[in-house]
Tab-separated table of C-alpha atoms in Angstrom:
chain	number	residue	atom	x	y	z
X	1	UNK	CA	7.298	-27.811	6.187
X	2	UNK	CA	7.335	-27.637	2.230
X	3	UNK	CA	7.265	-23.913	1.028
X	4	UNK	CA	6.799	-22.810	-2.716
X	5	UNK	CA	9.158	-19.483	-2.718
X	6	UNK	CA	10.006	-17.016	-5.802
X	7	UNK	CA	13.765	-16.339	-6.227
X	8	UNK	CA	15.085	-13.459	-7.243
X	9	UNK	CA	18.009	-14.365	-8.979
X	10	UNK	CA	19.813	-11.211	-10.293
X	11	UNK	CA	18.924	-7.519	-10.975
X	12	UNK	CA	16.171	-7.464	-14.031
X	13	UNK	CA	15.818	-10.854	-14.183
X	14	UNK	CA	12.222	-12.409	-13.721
X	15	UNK	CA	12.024	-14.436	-10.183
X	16	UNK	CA	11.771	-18.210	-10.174
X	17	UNK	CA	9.641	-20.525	-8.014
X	18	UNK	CA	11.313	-23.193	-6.260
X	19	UNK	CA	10.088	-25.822	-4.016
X	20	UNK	CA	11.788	-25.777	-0.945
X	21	UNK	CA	11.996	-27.575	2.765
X	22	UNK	CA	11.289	-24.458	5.552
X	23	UNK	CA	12.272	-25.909	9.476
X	24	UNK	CA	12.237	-23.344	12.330
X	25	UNK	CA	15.607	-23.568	14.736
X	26	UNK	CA	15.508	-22.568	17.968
X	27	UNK	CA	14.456	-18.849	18.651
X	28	UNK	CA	12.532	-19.025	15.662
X	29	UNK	CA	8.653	-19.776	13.717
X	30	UNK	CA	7.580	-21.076	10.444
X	31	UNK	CA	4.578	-18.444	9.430
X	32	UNK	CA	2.228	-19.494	6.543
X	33	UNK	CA	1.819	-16.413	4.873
X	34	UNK	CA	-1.674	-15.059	4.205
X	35	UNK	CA	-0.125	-11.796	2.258
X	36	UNK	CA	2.948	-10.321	1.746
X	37	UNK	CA	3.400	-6.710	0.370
X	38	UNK	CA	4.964	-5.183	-2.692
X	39	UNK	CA	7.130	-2.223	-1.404
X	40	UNK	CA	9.165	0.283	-3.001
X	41	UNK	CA	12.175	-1.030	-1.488
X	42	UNK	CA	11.953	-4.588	-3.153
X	43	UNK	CA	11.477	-2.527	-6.687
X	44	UNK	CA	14.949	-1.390	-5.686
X	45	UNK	CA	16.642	-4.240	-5.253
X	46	UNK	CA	15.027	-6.223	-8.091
X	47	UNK	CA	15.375	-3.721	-10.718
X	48	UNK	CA	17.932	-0.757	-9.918
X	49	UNK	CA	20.696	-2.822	-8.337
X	50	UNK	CA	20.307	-1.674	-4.687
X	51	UNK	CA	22.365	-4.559	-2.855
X	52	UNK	CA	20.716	-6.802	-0.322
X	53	UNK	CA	22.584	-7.801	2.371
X	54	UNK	CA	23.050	-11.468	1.485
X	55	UNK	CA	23.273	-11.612	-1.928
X	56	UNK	CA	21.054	-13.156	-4.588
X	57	UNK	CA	19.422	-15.822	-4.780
X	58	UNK	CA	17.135	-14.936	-2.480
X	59	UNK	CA	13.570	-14.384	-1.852
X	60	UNK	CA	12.461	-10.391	-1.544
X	61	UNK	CA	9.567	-9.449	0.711
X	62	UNK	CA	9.568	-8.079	4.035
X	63	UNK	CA	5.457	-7.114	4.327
X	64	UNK	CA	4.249	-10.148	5.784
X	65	UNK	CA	1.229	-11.358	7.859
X	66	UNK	CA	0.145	-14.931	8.410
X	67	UNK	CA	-0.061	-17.727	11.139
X	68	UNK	CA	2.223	-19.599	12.958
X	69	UNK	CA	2.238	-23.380	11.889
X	70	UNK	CA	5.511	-24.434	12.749
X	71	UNK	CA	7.975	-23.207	16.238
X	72	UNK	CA	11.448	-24.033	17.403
X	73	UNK	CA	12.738	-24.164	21.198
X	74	UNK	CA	11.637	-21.091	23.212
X	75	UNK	CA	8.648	-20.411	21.074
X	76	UNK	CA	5.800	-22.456	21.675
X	77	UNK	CA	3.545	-20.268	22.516
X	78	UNK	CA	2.844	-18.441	19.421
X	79	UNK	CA	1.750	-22.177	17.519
X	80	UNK	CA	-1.581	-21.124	15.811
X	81	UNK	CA	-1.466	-17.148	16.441
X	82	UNK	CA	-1.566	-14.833	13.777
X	83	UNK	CA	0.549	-12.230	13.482
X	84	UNK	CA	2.513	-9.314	11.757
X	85	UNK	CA	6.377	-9.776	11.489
X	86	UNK	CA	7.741	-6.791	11.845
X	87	UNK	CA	9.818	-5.933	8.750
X	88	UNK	CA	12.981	-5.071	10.814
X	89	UNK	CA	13.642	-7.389	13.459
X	90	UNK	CA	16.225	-6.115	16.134
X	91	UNK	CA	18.029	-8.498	18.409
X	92	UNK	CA	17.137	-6.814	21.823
X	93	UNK	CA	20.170	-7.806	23.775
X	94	UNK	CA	22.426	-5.437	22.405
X	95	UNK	CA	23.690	-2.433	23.742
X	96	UNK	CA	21.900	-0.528	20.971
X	97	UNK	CA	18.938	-2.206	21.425
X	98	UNK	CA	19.422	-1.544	25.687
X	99	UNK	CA	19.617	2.281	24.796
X	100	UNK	CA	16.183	2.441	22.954
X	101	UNK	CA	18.295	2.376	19.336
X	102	UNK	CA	16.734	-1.221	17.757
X	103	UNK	CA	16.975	0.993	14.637
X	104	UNK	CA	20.678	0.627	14.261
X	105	UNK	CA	20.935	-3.127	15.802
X	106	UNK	CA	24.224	-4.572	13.947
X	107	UNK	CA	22.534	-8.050	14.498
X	108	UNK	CA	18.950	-6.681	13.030
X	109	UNK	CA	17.063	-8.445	10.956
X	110	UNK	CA	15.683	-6.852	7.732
X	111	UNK	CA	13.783	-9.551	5.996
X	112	UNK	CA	13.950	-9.960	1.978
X	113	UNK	CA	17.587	-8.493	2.584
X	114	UNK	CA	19.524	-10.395	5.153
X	115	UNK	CA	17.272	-13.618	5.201
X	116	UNK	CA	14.530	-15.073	2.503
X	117	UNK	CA	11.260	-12.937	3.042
X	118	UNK	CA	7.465	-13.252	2.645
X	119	UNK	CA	7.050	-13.933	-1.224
X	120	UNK	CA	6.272	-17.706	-0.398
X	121	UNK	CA	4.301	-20.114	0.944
X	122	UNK	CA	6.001	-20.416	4.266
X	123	UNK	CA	8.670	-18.283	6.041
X	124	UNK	CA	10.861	-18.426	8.536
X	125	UNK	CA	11.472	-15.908	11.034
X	126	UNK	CA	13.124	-15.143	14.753
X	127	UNK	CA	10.087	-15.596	17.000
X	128	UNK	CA	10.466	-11.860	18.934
X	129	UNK	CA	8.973	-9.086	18.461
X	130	UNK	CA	5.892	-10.816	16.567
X	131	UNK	CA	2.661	-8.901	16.594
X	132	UNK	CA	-0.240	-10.858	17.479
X	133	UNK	CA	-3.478	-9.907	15.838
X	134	UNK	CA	-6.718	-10.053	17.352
X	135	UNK	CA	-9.471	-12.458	16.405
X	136	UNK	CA	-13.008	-10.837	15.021
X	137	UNK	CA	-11.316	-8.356	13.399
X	138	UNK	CA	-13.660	-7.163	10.370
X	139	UNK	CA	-10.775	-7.348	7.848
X	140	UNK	CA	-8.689	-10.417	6.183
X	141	UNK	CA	-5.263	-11.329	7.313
X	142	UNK	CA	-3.488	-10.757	3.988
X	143	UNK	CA	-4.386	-6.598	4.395
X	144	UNK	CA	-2.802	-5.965	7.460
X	145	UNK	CA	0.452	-7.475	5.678
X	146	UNK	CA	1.143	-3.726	4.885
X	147	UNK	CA	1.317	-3.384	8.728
X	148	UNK	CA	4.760	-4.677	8.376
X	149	UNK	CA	6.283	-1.562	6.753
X	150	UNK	CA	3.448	0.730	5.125
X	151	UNK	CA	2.001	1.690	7.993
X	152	UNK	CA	4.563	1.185	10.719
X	153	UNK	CA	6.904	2.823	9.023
X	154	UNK	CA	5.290	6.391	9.141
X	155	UNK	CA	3.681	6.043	12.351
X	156	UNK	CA	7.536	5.529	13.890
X	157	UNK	CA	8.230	8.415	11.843
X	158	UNK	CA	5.556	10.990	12.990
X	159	UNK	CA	6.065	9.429	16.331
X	160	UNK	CA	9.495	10.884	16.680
X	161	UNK	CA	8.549	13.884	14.722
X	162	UNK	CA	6.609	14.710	17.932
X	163	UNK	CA	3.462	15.625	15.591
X	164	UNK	CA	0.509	16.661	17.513
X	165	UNK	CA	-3.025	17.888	17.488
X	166	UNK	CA	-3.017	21.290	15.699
X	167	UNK	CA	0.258	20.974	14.145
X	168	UNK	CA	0.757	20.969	10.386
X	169	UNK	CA	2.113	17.446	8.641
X	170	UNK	CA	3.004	17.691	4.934
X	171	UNK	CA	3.549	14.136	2.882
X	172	UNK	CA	5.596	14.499	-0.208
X	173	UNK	CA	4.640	11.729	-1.683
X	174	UNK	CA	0.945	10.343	-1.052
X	175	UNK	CA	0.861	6.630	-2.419
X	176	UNK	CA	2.082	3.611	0.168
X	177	UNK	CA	3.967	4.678	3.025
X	178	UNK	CA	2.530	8.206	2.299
X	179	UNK	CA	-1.469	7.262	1.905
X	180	UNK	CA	-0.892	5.623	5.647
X	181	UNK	CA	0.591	8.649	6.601
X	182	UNK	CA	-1.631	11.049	6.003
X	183	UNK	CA	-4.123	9.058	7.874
X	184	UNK	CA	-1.572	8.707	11.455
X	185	UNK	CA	-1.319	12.267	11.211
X	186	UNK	CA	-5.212	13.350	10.749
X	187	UNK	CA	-5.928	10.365	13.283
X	188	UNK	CA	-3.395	12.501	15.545
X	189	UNK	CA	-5.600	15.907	14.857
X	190	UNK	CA	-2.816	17.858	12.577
X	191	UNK	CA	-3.785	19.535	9.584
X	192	UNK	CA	-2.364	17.637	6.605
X	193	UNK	CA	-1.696	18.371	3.054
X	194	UNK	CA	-0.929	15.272	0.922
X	195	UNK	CA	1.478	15.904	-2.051
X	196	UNK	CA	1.688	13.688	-4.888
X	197	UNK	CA	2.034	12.940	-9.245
X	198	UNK	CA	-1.041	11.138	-8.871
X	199	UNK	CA	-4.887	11.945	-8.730
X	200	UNK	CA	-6.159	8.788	-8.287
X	201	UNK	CA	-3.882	9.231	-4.738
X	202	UNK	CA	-4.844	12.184	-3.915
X	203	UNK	CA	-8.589	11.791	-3.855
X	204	UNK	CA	-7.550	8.694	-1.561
X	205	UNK	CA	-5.795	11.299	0.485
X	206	UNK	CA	-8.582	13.791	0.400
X	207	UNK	CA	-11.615	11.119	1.542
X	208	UNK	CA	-8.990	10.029	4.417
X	209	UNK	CA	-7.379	13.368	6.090
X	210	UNK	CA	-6.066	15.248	3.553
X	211	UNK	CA	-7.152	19.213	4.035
X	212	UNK	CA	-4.899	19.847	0.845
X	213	UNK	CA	-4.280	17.850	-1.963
X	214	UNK	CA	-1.334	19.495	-4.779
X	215	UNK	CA	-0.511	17.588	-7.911
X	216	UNK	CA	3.434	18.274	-7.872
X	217	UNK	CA	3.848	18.294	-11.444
X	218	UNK	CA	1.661	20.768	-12.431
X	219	UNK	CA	2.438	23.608	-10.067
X	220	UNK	CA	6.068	24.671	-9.628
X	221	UNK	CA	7.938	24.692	-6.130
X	222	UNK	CA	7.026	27.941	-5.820
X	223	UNK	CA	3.235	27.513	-6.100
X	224	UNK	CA	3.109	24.329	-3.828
X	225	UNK	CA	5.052	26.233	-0.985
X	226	UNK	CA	2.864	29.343	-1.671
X	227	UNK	CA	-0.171	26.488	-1.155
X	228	UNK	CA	0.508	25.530	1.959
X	229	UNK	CA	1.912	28.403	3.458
X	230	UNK	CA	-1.624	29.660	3.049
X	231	UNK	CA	-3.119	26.744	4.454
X	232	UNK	CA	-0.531	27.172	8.160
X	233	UNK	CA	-1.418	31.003	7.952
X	234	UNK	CA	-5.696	30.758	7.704
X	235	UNK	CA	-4.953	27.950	10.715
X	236	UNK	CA	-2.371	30.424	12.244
X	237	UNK	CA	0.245	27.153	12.469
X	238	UNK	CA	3.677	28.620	12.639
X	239	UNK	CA	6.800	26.815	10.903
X	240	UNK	CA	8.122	25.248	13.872
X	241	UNK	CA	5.039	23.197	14.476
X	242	UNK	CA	5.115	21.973	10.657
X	243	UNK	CA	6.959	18.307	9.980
X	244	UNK	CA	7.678	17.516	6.760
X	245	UNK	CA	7.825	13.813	5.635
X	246	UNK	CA	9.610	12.777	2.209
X	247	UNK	CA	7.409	9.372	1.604
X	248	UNK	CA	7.958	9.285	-2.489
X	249	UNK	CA	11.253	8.102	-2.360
X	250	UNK	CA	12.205	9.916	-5.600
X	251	UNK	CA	15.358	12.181	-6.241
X	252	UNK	CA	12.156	15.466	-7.276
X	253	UNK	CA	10.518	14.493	-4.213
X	254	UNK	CA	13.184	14.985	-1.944
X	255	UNK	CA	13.959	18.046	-3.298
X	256	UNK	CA	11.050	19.551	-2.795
X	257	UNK	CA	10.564	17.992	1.156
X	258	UNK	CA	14.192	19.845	1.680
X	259	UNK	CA	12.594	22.985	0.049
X	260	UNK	CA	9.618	23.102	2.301
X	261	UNK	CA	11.617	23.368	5.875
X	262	UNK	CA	10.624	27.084	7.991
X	263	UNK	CA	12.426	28.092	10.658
X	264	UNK	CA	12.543	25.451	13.548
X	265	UNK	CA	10.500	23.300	11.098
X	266	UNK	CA	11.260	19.312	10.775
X	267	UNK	CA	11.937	16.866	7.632
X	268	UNK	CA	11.675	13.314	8.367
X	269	UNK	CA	13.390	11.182	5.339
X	270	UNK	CA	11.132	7.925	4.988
X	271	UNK	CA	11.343	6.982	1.441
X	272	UNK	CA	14.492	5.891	-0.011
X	273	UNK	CA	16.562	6.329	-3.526
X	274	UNK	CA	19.781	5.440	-4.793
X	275	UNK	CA	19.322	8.883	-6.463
X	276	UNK	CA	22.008	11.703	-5.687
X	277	UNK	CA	20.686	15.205	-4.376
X	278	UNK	CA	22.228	18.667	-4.440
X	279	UNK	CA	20.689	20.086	-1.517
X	280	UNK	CA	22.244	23.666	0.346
X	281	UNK	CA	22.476	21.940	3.654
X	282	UNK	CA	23.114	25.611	5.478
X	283	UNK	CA	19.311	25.898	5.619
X	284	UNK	CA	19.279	23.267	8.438
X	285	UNK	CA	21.512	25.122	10.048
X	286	UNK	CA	20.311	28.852	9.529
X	287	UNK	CA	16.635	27.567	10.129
X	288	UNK	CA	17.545	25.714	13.496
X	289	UNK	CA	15.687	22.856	11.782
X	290	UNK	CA	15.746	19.141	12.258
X	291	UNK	CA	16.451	16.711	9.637
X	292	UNK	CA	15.796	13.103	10.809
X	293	UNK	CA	16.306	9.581	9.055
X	294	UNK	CA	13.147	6.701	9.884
X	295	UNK	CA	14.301	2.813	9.410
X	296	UNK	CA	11.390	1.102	9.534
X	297	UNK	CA	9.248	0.641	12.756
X	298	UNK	CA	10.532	-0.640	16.332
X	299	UNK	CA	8.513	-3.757	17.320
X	300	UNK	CA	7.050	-2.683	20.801
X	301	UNK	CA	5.187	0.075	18.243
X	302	UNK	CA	3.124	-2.689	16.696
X	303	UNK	CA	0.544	-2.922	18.706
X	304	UNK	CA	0.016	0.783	18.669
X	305	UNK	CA	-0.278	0.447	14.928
X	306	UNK	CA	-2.598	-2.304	14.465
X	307	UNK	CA	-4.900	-1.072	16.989
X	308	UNK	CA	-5.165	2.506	14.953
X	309	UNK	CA	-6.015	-0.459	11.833
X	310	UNK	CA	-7.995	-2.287	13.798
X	311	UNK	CA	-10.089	0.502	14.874
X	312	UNK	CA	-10.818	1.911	11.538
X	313	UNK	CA	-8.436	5.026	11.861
X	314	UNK	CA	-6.637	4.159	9.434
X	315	UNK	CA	-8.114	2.463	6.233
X	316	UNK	CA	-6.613	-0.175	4.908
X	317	UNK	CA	-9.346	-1.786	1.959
X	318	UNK	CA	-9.061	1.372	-0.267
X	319	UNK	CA	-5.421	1.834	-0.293
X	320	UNK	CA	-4.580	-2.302	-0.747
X	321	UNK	CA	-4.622	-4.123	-3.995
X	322	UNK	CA	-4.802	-8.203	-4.007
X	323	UNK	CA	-3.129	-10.395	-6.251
X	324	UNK	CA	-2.080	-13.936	-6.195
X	325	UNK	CA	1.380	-14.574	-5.584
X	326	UNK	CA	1.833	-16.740	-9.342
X	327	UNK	CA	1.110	-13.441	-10.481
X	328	UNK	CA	4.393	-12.219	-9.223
X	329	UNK	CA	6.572	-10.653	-12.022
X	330	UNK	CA	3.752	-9.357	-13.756
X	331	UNK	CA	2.825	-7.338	-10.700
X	332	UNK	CA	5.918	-6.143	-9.719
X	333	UNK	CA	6.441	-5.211	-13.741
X	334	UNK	CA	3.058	-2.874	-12.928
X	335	UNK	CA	4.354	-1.372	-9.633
X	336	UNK	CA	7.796	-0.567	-11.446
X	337	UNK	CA	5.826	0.892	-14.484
X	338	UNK	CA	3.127	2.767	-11.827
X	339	UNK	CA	0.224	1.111	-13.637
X	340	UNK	CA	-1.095	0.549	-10.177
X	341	UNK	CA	-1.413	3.264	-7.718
X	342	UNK	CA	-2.086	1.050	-4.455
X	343	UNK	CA	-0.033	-1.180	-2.558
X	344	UNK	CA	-0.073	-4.539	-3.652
X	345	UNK	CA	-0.281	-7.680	-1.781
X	346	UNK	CA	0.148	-10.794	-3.464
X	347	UNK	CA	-1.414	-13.694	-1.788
X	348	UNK	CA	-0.735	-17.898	-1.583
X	349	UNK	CA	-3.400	-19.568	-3.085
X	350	UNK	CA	-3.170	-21.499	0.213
X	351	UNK	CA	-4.064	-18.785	1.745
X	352	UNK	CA	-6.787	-16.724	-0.731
C-alpha cells in the first residue's frame, strides 16, 4: 500500500511529506485514515522538545479513525471495518495488562511516539483493541477521530474518579480533552463548572453541560474558588463528592486544579506540561484527598465512548474543526498560536 506521510523531522522544524510503501505484518492492519486529530501532546513534541519514544523522523498523530484496507496473519476479520485506534495500544498478555493496569504496559503502544501515527494517508497499526464503528451513524468518519484521545481520555478519567449523578465535576481547562469532559460528566448527571482563558469555549461549555462557566484570567484564585464553592453549597454537594480534572495542560492551570481540592475531594491530572510546579503537597495529605494520574483510555472503554458519541451525548460537530492534511504546518502553527479554539482534524484528500 503507497501512503503519503508528513515527517517531523526535528523540534521547530516544518514537517515534510514523503511517499512511502505501508505493509501490515502479522498481528497487524493497514487503516486508510479518514481523520486524524491535532492534540496538545503532538504540539509538545513538535515544538517544545518533549521526546518521543523513537526518535525523529517520524510521523506525529495518535487521533485516528479510518478503514481497514490492508491485514496481516490473525487479522482478517477486520478487512473493510471502520474503526477508532485507540491512541494507546497495550499488549494484553502482560502481567500488567492481566492485573487490569494496560495503562502502564512496558510493551504499549503510544502511536506518533513509539511508531509513525495518523498524519498520513495510510497507517499501520497492531490489529487489537480496534474499535469498530457502527454503520448509519449520522456523523462522518473523520469526527470521531477525536475518539482516539479527546474523548476517551476524560471518560477513563471520570471513570476512575468514580463521578456520579449529583456529584460536582470541575474542568480546569475547557477546550479539547476538557470540552468532552464537561459533556461525560453532565451526561453522568453531576453538576459541572467548566473553567477556561477562552469565551468562545466556554459558551461551548455552557450550551453542552456547563452550570458554571469562569474566565480564569479575569478573576483571581480566590474569586474562582469563592465561585464554585457557592455553586456545591446552593446544591448542598459537599467536598468529598467534588473531582477536580486539570484538562489545560498548562503550568497556571495546574495550579489552580491543586488549589481547588476540599477535604476528601479528588484531582485527576489529564493534561500534560513539561512545565515545573511548586505545589504544598501536605494538602493531599491533611485533606485525605486523592490525587490521580490518567494515560489515555484502556481499549475495552471504547465502545462505551463511542456509543455516548454515537448517541448524541456528547457533541462532537461543534467542538471539531476540519482541515486537509496539506494544510498541515499551517494548522499546527494556529493550534500552537491558539488562533483556533477547537480541535482540529486534518483530513486525506482521499478521504474528504
Amino acid at each position: 500500500m503507497r501512503s503519503t506521510a508528513w515527517v517531523a523531522t526535528g523540534v521547530g522544524r516544518p514537517m515534510v511529506r514523503e511517499e512511502r510503501d505501508v505493509a501490515p505484518g502479522a498481528g497487524e492492519v493497514v487503516v486508510e485514515v479518514a481523520g486524524c486529530g491535532v492534540c496538545h501532546t503532538d504540539l509538545g513534541f513538535l515544538y517544545d522538545g518533549v521526546p518521543t519514544r523513537r526518535p525523529f523522523p517520524l510521523v506525529l498523530g495518535h487521533e485516528i479513525a479510518g478503514r481497514v484496507v490492508e491485514t496481516g496473519d490473525g487479522a482478517d476479520g477486520l478487512r473493510g471495518r471502520e474503526v477508532v485506534v485507540p491512541a494507546v495500544l497495550p499488549c494484553g498478555e502482560c502481567d500488567a495488562c492481566r492485573a487490569g493496569r494496560g495503562q502502564v504496559c512496558p510493551s504499549q503502544v503510544f502511536l506518533g511516539s513509539d511508531v509513525d501515527g495518523g498524519f498520513a494517508t495510510h497507517v499501520r497499526v497492531p490489529a487489537r483493541g480496534l474499535c469498530p464503528v457502527p454503520a448509519g451513524r449520522d456523523m462522518p468518519l473523520a469526527h470521531l477521530a477525536v475518539v482516539a484521545d479527546a474523548v476517551s481520555t476524560p471518560y477513563q478519567a471520570i471513570l476512575r474518579s468514580g463521578l456520579g449523578a449529583g456529584d460536582l465535576a470541575v474542568f480546569v481547562g475547557a477546550g479539547g480533552l476538557g470540552g468532552f469532559g464537561v459533556q461525560i460528566a453532565a451526561a453522568l448527571g453531576a453538576a459541572v463548572v467548566a473553567v477556561d482563558v477562552d469565551d468562545g469555549r466556554l459558551r461551548l461549555a455552557q450550551a453542552h453541560g456547563a452550570s458554571l462557566a469562569l474566565r480564569a484570567d479575569r478573576a483571581s484564585f480566590k474569586e474562582i474558588r469563592d465561585e464554585i464553592r457557592g455553586l456545591a453549597a446552593r446544591r448542598a454537594i459537599p467536598t468529598w463528592r467534588q473531582r477536580v480534572f486539570e484538562t489545560s495542560g498548562a503550568a497556571a492551570g495546574q495550579a489552580t486544579a491543586f488549589g481547588l481540592l476540599g477535604p476528601g475531594g479528588h484531582l485527576a491530572v489529564v493534561g500534560f506540561t513539561p512545565a515545573k510546579l511548586e505545589l504544598r503537597l501536605s494538602n493531599v495529605m491533611a485533606f485525605d484527598a486523592t490525587v490521580q494520574g490518567n494515560w489515555g483510555c484502556l481499549p475495552e472503554h471504547y465502545p462505551a465512548v463511542v456509543d455516548l458519541v454515537v448517541s448524541g451525548r456528547v457533541a462532537l460537530e461543534p467542538f471539531v474543526e476540519v482541515r486537509p492534511l496539506d494544510a498541515i504546518n499551517e494548522t499546527f502553527a494556529d493550534v500552537h498560536e491558539r488562533r483556533t479554539s477547537r480541535r482540529v482534524v486534518l483530513t486525506p484528500a482521499a478521504a474528504s
